[in-house]
XYZ file of C-alpha atoms in Angstrom:
546
model
C 7.792 -29.026 0.545
C 5.261 -28.891 -2.266
C 3.862 -31.703 -4.344
C 3.974 -31.709 -8.109
C 0.777 -30.112 -9.351
C -0.986 -30.955 -12.619
C -1.047 -28.178 -15.191
C -4.397 -26.429 -15.430
C -5.935 -25.731 -18.812
C -5.226 -22.061 -19.611
C -8.038 -19.846 -20.857
C -7.288 -17.481 -23.715
C -7.593 -13.804 -22.773
C -9.360 -11.359 -25.061
C -8.970 -7.627 -25.382
C -5.450 -6.719 -24.372
C -4.122 -10.147 -25.257
C -5.391 -9.771 -28.806
C -3.405 -6.567 -29.154
C -0.293 -8.022 -27.660
C 1.253 -9.484 -30.793
C 3.819 -12.285 -30.595
C 5.212 -13.456 -27.277
C 8.245 -11.535 -26.126
C 10.977 -13.196 -24.133
C 11.224 -11.459 -20.805
C 12.526 -12.149 -17.337
C 10.794 -11.241 -14.118
C 13.806 -11.783 -11.841
C 16.283 -9.162 -12.924
C 18.274 -8.473 -9.797
C 21.415 -10.570 -10.385
C 22.205 -11.040 -6.732
C 18.822 -11.818 -5.207
C 18.703 -15.275 -3.612
C 15.394 -15.786 -5.422
C 16.903 -15.356 -8.902
C 17.206 -18.432 -11.099
C 20.042 -19.375 -13.421
C 19.214 -18.258 -16.933
C 16.707 -15.726 -15.678
C 18.747 -12.866 -14.233
C 19.693 -9.376 -15.292
C 22.906 -10.666 -16.885
C 21.494 -13.846 -18.425
C 17.941 -14.044 -19.744
C 18.498 -16.953 -22.119
C 16.823 -19.547 -19.922
C 20.102 -21.519 -19.899
C 22.539 -21.386 -16.987
C 25.794 -19.656 -17.778
C 28.768 -22.030 -18.361
C 31.011 -22.682 -15.406
C 34.226 -20.641 -15.390
C 37.489 -22.273 -16.282
C 39.774 -23.567 -13.555
C 38.820 -23.906 -9.924
C 37.525 -20.394 -9.492
C 34.021 -20.061 -8.140
C 31.870 -17.281 -9.621
C 30.918 -14.777 -6.964
C 28.783 -11.704 -7.017
C 30.649 -8.889 -5.240
C 27.339 -7.165 -4.520
C 25.588 -10.252 -3.112
C 23.889 -9.998 0.244
C 20.728 -11.069 1.986
C 19.061 -7.857 3.060
C 15.384 -7.433 2.349
C 16.162 -4.034 0.872
C 18.403 -5.465 -1.817
C 16.232 -8.462 -2.609
C 13.396 -6.041 -3.180
C 15.134 -4.239 -6.046
C 13.030 -6.173 -8.527
C 11.112 -8.917 -6.822
C 10.000 -7.604 -3.461
C 9.172 -3.936 -3.964
C 6.507 -2.851 -6.426
C 8.312 0.308 -7.451
C 11.889 -0.813 -7.973
C 13.954 -1.277 -11.150
C 12.000 -2.856 -14.001
C 13.489 -4.732 -16.974
C 16.382 -2.850 -18.523
C 17.265 -0.563 -15.634
C 20.177 1.816 -16.127
C 23.311 1.083 -14.080
C 26.678 2.772 -13.675
C 29.300 0.387 -12.372
C 32.524 1.059 -10.529
C 33.631 0.647 -6.955
C 30.224 2.120 -6.175
C 27.141 0.928 -8.067
C 24.583 3.567 -9.047
C 21.270 2.682 -10.632
C 18.430 4.763 -12.052
C 14.944 3.376 -12.582
C 11.354 4.468 -12.911
C 8.261 4.392 -15.052
C 5.769 6.617 -16.824
C 2.155 5.832 -15.883
C -0.920 7.091 -17.715
C -4.283 6.548 -16.018
C -7.841 7.085 -17.114
C -10.916 6.240 -15.055
C -14.712 6.476 -15.091
C -16.787 6.689 -11.882
C -20.554 6.284 -11.761
C -20.692 8.909 -8.987
C -18.726 12.032 -8.146
C -17.469 10.511 -4.887
C -13.698 10.647 -5.408
C -10.772 12.223 -7.090
C -8.601 9.942 -9.252
C -7.138 8.078 -6.276
C -9.789 7.312 -3.601
C -7.443 5.313 -1.337
C -9.649 4.443 1.690
C -12.320 7.064 1.019
C -16.002 6.126 1.101
C -18.465 6.297 -1.784
C -21.171 8.935 -1.411
C -24.546 10.014 -2.747
C -26.959 12.894 -2.127
C -28.187 11.260 1.095
C -24.756 10.911 2.718
C -23.317 14.432 2.329
C -23.831 17.726 4.116
C -26.148 19.919 2.072
C -27.476 16.945 0.145
C -30.899 18.597 0.221
C -29.450 21.254 -2.072
C -30.720 20.008 -5.408
C -27.670 21.131 -7.397
C -25.134 19.645 -4.977
C -27.019 16.364 -4.671
C -27.275 16.006 -8.433
C -23.564 16.804 -8.781
C -22.558 14.022 -6.401
C -24.932 11.553 -8.050
C -23.564 12.306 -11.525
C -20.711 10.390 -13.145
C -17.147 11.646 -13.500
C -14.152 10.947 -15.726
C -10.485 11.526 -15.028
C -6.984 11.434 -16.518
C -3.624 11.689 -14.764
C 0.073 10.785 -14.925
C 0.819 11.634 -11.282
C 1.817 8.147 -10.159
C 4.819 8.183 -12.525
C 8.086 8.012 -10.648
C 11.856 8.010 -10.769
C 14.407 6.581 -8.376
C 18.125 6.218 -7.752
C 20.002 3.578 -5.783
C 23.556 3.637 -4.514
C 25.566 0.648 -3.294
C 29.032 0.834 -1.739
C 31.870 -1.702 -1.796
C 32.135 -4.053 1.171
C 34.348 -2.608 3.906
C 35.433 -5.007 6.666
C 32.219 -6.955 6.188
C 29.970 -3.868 6.230
C 28.030 -2.663 3.218
C 25.972 0.494 2.817
C 23.145 1.102 0.367
C 20.899 4.092 -0.153
C 17.765 4.774 -2.162
C 15.971 7.937 -3.236
C 12.606 7.616 -4.965
C 10.144 10.344 -5.927
C 6.756 10.671 -7.612
C 4.165 13.343 -8.393
C 1.208 12.052 -6.392
C -0.432 14.652 -4.173
C -1.279 13.776 -0.577
C -4.662 12.095 -0.054
C -7.434 14.485 0.835
C -6.124 17.413 -1.195
C -8.835 18.929 -3.349
C -8.741 18.685 -7.119
C -11.161 21.625 -7.300
C -10.768 25.305 -6.462
C -12.252 26.572 -3.184
C -15.130 28.233 -5.004
C -15.965 24.960 -6.723
C -14.313 25.685 -10.086
C -11.986 23.254 -11.831
C -8.338 23.401 -10.789
C -6.494 21.219 -13.259
C -3.174 22.463 -11.912
C -3.624 19.817 -9.235
C -2.991 17.261 -11.990
C -0.886 19.079 -14.552
C 1.458 20.891 -12.132
C 1.791 18.474 -9.213
C 4.305 18.579 -6.392
C 7.443 16.455 -6.792
C 7.592 14.528 -3.510
C 9.780 11.968 -1.742
C 8.478 8.392 -1.499
C 11.569 6.612 -0.171
C 14.808 8.099 1.163
C 16.848 5.751 3.316
C 20.110 3.923 3.884
C 20.507 0.244 4.673
C 23.595 -1.067 6.515
C 24.543 -4.740 6.293
C 26.758 -5.965 9.137
C 28.974 -9.093 9.162
C 26.705 -11.003 11.537
C 24.297 -8.716 13.355
C 21.678 -8.307 10.677
C 20.747 -5.088 8.906
C 19.957 -1.570 10.083
C 17.675 0.609 7.965
C 17.461 4.352 8.666
C 15.225 6.761 6.784
C 11.841 6.809 5.086
C 10.713 3.369 3.944
C 7.687 1.063 3.970
C 6.125 0.425 7.366
C 7.022 -2.933 8.873
C 3.381 -3.374 9.939
C 1.903 -5.854 7.446
C 5.335 -6.599 5.951
C 4.755 -3.897 3.375
C 4.893 -3.860 0.419
C 4.489 -7.631 -0.017
C 0.907 -7.356 1.287
C -0.374 -5.011 -1.445
C -2.888 -6.813 -3.635
C -2.881 -6.665 -7.438
C -5.165 -3.849 -8.589
C -5.071 -1.232 -11.335
C -6.042 1.403 -8.739
C -3.317 3.790 -7.640
C -2.288 2.130 -4.399
C -3.615 1.814 -1.887
C -7.124 0.678 -2.629
C -9.202 -0.062 0.515
C -8.414 -2.826 2.962
C -4.624 -3.032 2.725
C -1.874 -1.638 4.943
C 0.146 0.973 3.061
C 2.495 3.710 4.180
C 6.069 4.987 4.134
C 7.422 6.565 7.327
C 10.738 7.830 8.718
C 11.999 5.009 10.913
C 14.895 3.091 12.422
C 14.642 -0.652 11.742
C 16.653 -3.766 12.526
C 16.070 -7.030 10.706
C 17.933 -10.262 10.026
C 17.295 -13.049 7.506
C 18.040 -16.445 9.051
C 18.565 -19.384 6.675
C 16.855 -22.270 8.463
C 17.399 -24.582 5.455
C 18.476 -24.030 1.854
C 15.014 -22.774 0.966
C 13.379 -21.883 4.270
C 14.126 -18.432 5.653
C 12.972 -16.749 8.859
C 13.108 -12.977 9.235
C 12.597 -11.212 12.583
C 12.395 -7.400 12.545
C 11.659 -4.447 14.837
C 11.281 -0.745 14.138
C 10.602 2.605 15.784
C 8.821 4.990 13.441
C 7.320 8.444 13.211
C 4.293 8.729 15.540
C 0.797 8.981 14.175
C 0.186 12.620 15.073
C 2.062 15.656 16.285
C 0.851 15.553 19.910
C 2.244 12.096 20.525
C 5.172 11.985 22.940
C 6.491 8.587 21.802
C 7.294 6.909 18.474
C 5.190 4.061 17.165
C 6.779 0.626 17.596
C 6.413 -2.330 15.226
C 7.568 -5.941 15.563
C 7.314 -8.696 12.986
C 8.398 -12.181 12.008
C 8.083 -13.762 8.572
C 8.671 -17.289 7.258
C 9.386 -17.721 3.542
C 10.194 -20.760 1.382
C 12.196 -19.876 -1.743
C 11.767 -23.458 -3.001
C 8.045 -22.698 -3.403
C 7.880 -19.740 -5.772
C 4.784 -18.115 -7.213
C 4.297 -15.613 -10.008
C 2.599 -12.450 -8.810
C 2.191 -8.713 -9.021
C 2.347 -6.316 -6.084
C 0.106 -3.349 -6.746
C 0.299 -2.552 -10.450
C 4.039 -2.588 -11.226
C 5.852 -5.118 -9.007
C 5.684 -8.236 -11.177
C 7.989 -11.147 -10.377
C 8.461 -14.468 -8.655
C 7.880 -14.481 -4.902
C 8.335 -17.181 -2.259
C 5.470 -18.677 -0.299
C 5.394 -16.740 2.955
C 3.481 -16.155 6.155
C 4.090 -12.975 8.132
C 2.956 -11.713 11.515
C 3.347 -8.142 12.778
C 2.102 -5.855 15.547
C 2.130 -2.089 16.129
C 1.841 -0.030 19.335
C 0.968 3.682 19.309
C 0.714 6.315 22.034
C -2.123 8.845 21.992
C -1.841 11.791 24.327
C -3.068 15.362 24.243
C -5.662 17.749 25.662
C -9.390 18.090 25.235
C -11.637 21.091 26.013
C -15.438 21.206 25.926
C -17.749 24.205 25.536
C -21.431 23.941 26.483
C -24.125 26.389 25.285
C -27.499 26.152 27.094
C -30.951 27.105 25.831
C -30.404 30.692 26.994
C -27.255 30.860 24.846
C -25.035 31.058 27.899
C -21.641 29.551 27.079
C -19.594 27.580 29.599
C -16.067 26.373 28.816
C -14.907 23.518 31.003
C -11.298 23.190 32.191
C -9.075 21.342 29.743
C -8.511 17.647 30.394
C -5.539 15.536 29.388
C -5.696 12.058 27.907
C -3.042 9.402 27.384
C -3.502 5.902 26.020
C -1.482 3.167 24.331
C -3.135 1.200 21.536
C -2.088 -1.917 19.660
C -3.032 -3.709 16.451
C -1.943 -6.932 14.776
C -1.702 -8.213 11.199
C -1.233 -11.538 9.444
C -0.189 -11.744 5.766
C -0.131 -14.727 3.399
C 1.455 -15.307 -0.020
C 0.468 -18.777 -1.296
C 1.468 -20.151 -4.744
C -1.328 -22.609 -5.657
C 0.075 -23.345 -9.132
C 3.737 -22.508 -8.483
C 6.512 -21.584 -10.887
C 8.405 -24.619 -12.208
C 12.072 -24.541 -13.169
C 12.105 -20.797 -12.918
C 9.852 -20.354 -15.962
C 6.637 -18.388 -15.336
C 3.319 -19.324 -16.949
C 0.157 -21.206 -15.920
C 0.545 -19.947 -12.352
C -2.142 -19.277 -9.740
C -1.331 -17.309 -6.593
C -3.447 -16.413 -3.563
C -2.636 -13.428 -1.345
C -4.502 -12.389 1.795
C -4.209 -9.997 4.727
C -6.175 -9.524 7.952
C -5.647 -6.776 10.534
C -7.405 -6.110 13.824
C -6.919 -3.756 16.763
C -6.869 -0.076 17.620
C -4.860 2.996 16.757
C -3.657 1.879 13.312
C -5.866 3.993 11.004
C -2.824 6.105 10.091
C -1.403 3.015 8.366
C -4.280 3.230 5.839
C -4.129 6.486 3.817
C -7.297 8.585 3.956
C -9.015 6.230 6.408
C -11.034 8.749 8.410
C -14.408 6.924 8.282
C -15.977 10.290 7.386
C -15.338 11.617 10.923
C -14.968 15.387 11.090
C -13.282 17.753 13.565
C -15.706 16.966 16.413
C -13.843 13.809 17.326
C -15.084 13.669 20.892
C -17.503 11.706 23.068
C -19.223 13.640 25.835
C -22.184 13.611 28.201
C -23.746 16.858 27.094
C -25.967 18.539 29.741
C -29.742 18.585 29.048
C -31.021 21.448 26.896
C -27.477 22.292 25.807
C -25.346 21.997 22.724
C -21.739 20.929 23.128
C -18.589 21.245 21.091
C -15.084 20.104 21.837
C -11.563 20.629 20.651
C -8.889 17.952 20.790
C -5.936 19.641 19.024
C -3.945 17.360 16.774
C -6.057 14.237 17.269
C -6.415 12.737 13.785
C -9.850 11.703 12.552
C -10.302 7.977 12.191
C -8.158 7.010 15.178
C -10.702 7.568 17.935
C -12.334 10.123 20.190
C -11.356 12.153 23.233
C -13.600 11.878 26.286
C -12.326 13.949 29.203
C -9.156 12.281 30.431
C -9.755 9.156 28.330
C -9.028 8.246 24.745
C -11.700 6.086 23.104
C -10.018 4.328 20.141
C -11.860 2.926 17.180
C -11.875 -0.860 16.883
C -10.677 -1.401 13.311
C -10.616 -4.545 11.194
C -9.444 -4.783 7.571
C -8.994 -7.720 5.260
C -8.431 -8.569 1.612
C -8.203 -11.687 -0.560
C -6.713 -11.677 -4.071
C -6.381 -14.454 -6.692
C -3.948 -13.911 -9.587
C -3.705 -16.231 -12.601
C -0.857 -16.011 -15.149
C -1.428 -17.542 -18.575
C 0.937 -20.039 -20.245
C 2.313 -17.268 -22.516
C 5.328 -16.867 -20.201
C 3.033 -14.924 -17.861
C 2.721 -11.989 -20.252
C -1.031 -12.012 -19.633
C -2.808 -12.306 -16.296
C -6.193 -11.890 -14.679
C -6.894 -11.015 -11.067
C -9.947 -10.736 -8.845
C -10.553 -10.039 -5.193
C -12.267 -8.042 -2.495
C -11.157 -5.837 0.392
C -12.898 -4.368 3.446
C -12.369 -1.512 5.914
C -14.538 -1.888 9.030
C -14.971 -0.323 12.479
C -16.908 -2.503 14.906
C -17.567 0.112 17.617
C -18.222 3.247 15.550
C -21.946 2.541 15.164
C -22.487 2.351 18.949
C -20.529 5.582 19.472
C -22.574 7.324 16.769
C -25.814 6.050 18.313
C -24.772 7.528 21.673
C -23.811 11.022 20.534
C -25.622 11.384 17.207
C -24.329 10.241 13.837
C -24.395 13.666 12.199
C -22.493 15.122 15.170
C -19.486 13.016 14.221
C -19.541 13.639 10.460
C -17.824 16.433 8.592
C -14.707 14.949 6.988
C -13.965 16.337 3.535
C -14.076 14.207 0.402
C -10.975 13.442 -1.638
C -12.234 15.625 -4.496
C -13.133 18.564 -2.236
C -16.739 18.802 -3.448
C -18.492 17.921 -0.205
C -18.304 16.898 3.449
C -19.714 13.671 4.812
C -22.982 14.051 6.740
C -22.176 11.105 9.047
C -19.398 8.545 9.461
C -19.398 5.188 7.735
C -18.654 1.891 9.464
C -17.832 -0.367 6.515
C -16.301 0.153 3.068
C -16.068 -2.799 0.653
C -14.131 -2.849 -2.631
C -14.567 -5.726 -5.101
C -12.648 -5.890 -8.372
C -11.610 -7.906 -11.419
C -8.861 -6.954 -13.860
C -6.792 -8.112 -16.832
C -3.146 -7.308 -17.600
C -0.825 -7.704 -20.551
C 2.889 -7.050 -21.035
C 3.317 -6.027 -24.664
C 7.093 -5.866 -24.216
C 9.349 -6.091 -21.138
C 8.942 -2.316 -20.848
C 5.276 -1.742 -21.769
C 2.314 -2.936 -19.694
C -1.418 -2.167 -19.638
C -4.156 -3.055 -17.180
C -7.954 -2.741 -17.257
C -10.149 -3.075 -14.150
C -13.766 -2.937 -13.063
C -14.330 -2.273 -9.356
C -17.183 -1.367 -7.042
C -17.078 0.644 -3.801
C -19.915 -0.129 -1.357
C -19.986 2.098 1.754
C -22.350 1.639 4.737
C -23.048 4.731 6.882
C -24.047 4.999 10.536
C -27.359 6.445 9.313
C -28.153 3.096 7.671
C -27.681 4.434 4.127
C -25.406 2.661 1.637
C -23.638 4.396 -1.253
C -22.183 2.727 -4.358
C -19.579 3.796 -6.889
C -18.763 1.705 -9.972
C -15.316 2.415 -11.361
C -13.659 1.392 -14.632
C -9.960 2.205 -14.807
C -7.251 1.607 -17.401
C -3.543 2.274 -16.934
C -0.514 2.136 -19.234
C 3.076 1.839 -18.037
C 6.441 2.416 -19.684
C 9.305 1.117 -17.532
C 12.855 2.394 -17.804
């Protein structure tokens, strides 16, 4: 399917590469039963030479071999699965423990964020409530520095023997990363380092996956959202995922999927899921459908997020999500004489939909299963309505007054739409006015000829709402602001319509178990008031995999 490509001249990396010492033999494909593993580059054989054929007529088989996406993802297709040298206990049941220790340090040119901004917007004294307060404005405009280990994690997998063609697997994975939007500061404004040094131990994944003899797979529990074919869509960045402009989320769900082998290398995967709704007033689950085409004869070296390094097939995925928004809305009007009038409550109900397309394209592919001198392009584009909950902390700076109303002359109006999450849209009487949301990202990753121990990556990502500016113009930009910042220092004066993140980074694997990454990135946020805010971030992370 691909033509033979000429080898590009590799550039020598400085900095981390200089500290790396001699090349260390390491394998990226360590799951022995993934269909994307190569002979001589598996968990049981990392010599680069295929194992000798067994004596006699017996054919070597892997008793734990299967085609489910869940299993294939153990090393190659999930960014947080077993790294080199995972610990396994073998018997009739296979139990595996894995994880990593992550140490992060970061510098921000403004005080816009906590250590993990996710989809938060950069700020300055002109974009926050109380920015006229000289002390607060100067605080936001000052730089900040942070340390944390909260993204470290540990996980356990369990795999049963095959029983009449059925096989059951389960996974439990936890980390110490607090929910986005929680404040790192005390209510009174004092430091609260307990947020970092005594974090909550939380569940990331907790699910079971059932392989049937011929009906595909059923996955039940908390796992990556099918929308965007997560986690394959997550671009390579040092930032604690997700950075802006990429679908990212784990939700309780029931999913069916099936991998169809069209040819030896070409695979087609249809999938559907019903998942936890986007907010507590919704009377229906969210529904997701997807189809993906992958060619395992066209493999590219790549890294998902900051830990999922391996060889991945060229792929193109399509997905769509439908969400139901229903609830009640009540408006209170106060006229110039301070007479208050509360209108009868109104109900609203609306279905929304959004779509996504995801690409993984090896430009300089892996040859003969040996990584090095590889160039890979990844990209994602989403468009539609009602999918902000698939992007952590994407509230566009919108506060609790998430309503659109024709306020009577000489009156002030307020409204309450219980449970309606900011960033999804606005209530207007018996109608729901969703935000039109578009996101996209493009990422180039190059792996040097040192067996891909060293790599560089660059890209950009965008969050955008195309109708938020017109809504803000109609009701007043500052009326719609009020969302809290991720560090708890301030509230946004007005919503933003566009948030752009550009970045460049360098990585080095010192050993199969030790990795470091260094990144420069810039957040550029455009507000409905016409003001732009910038934050320049330098972040370095170290990882120890076990």
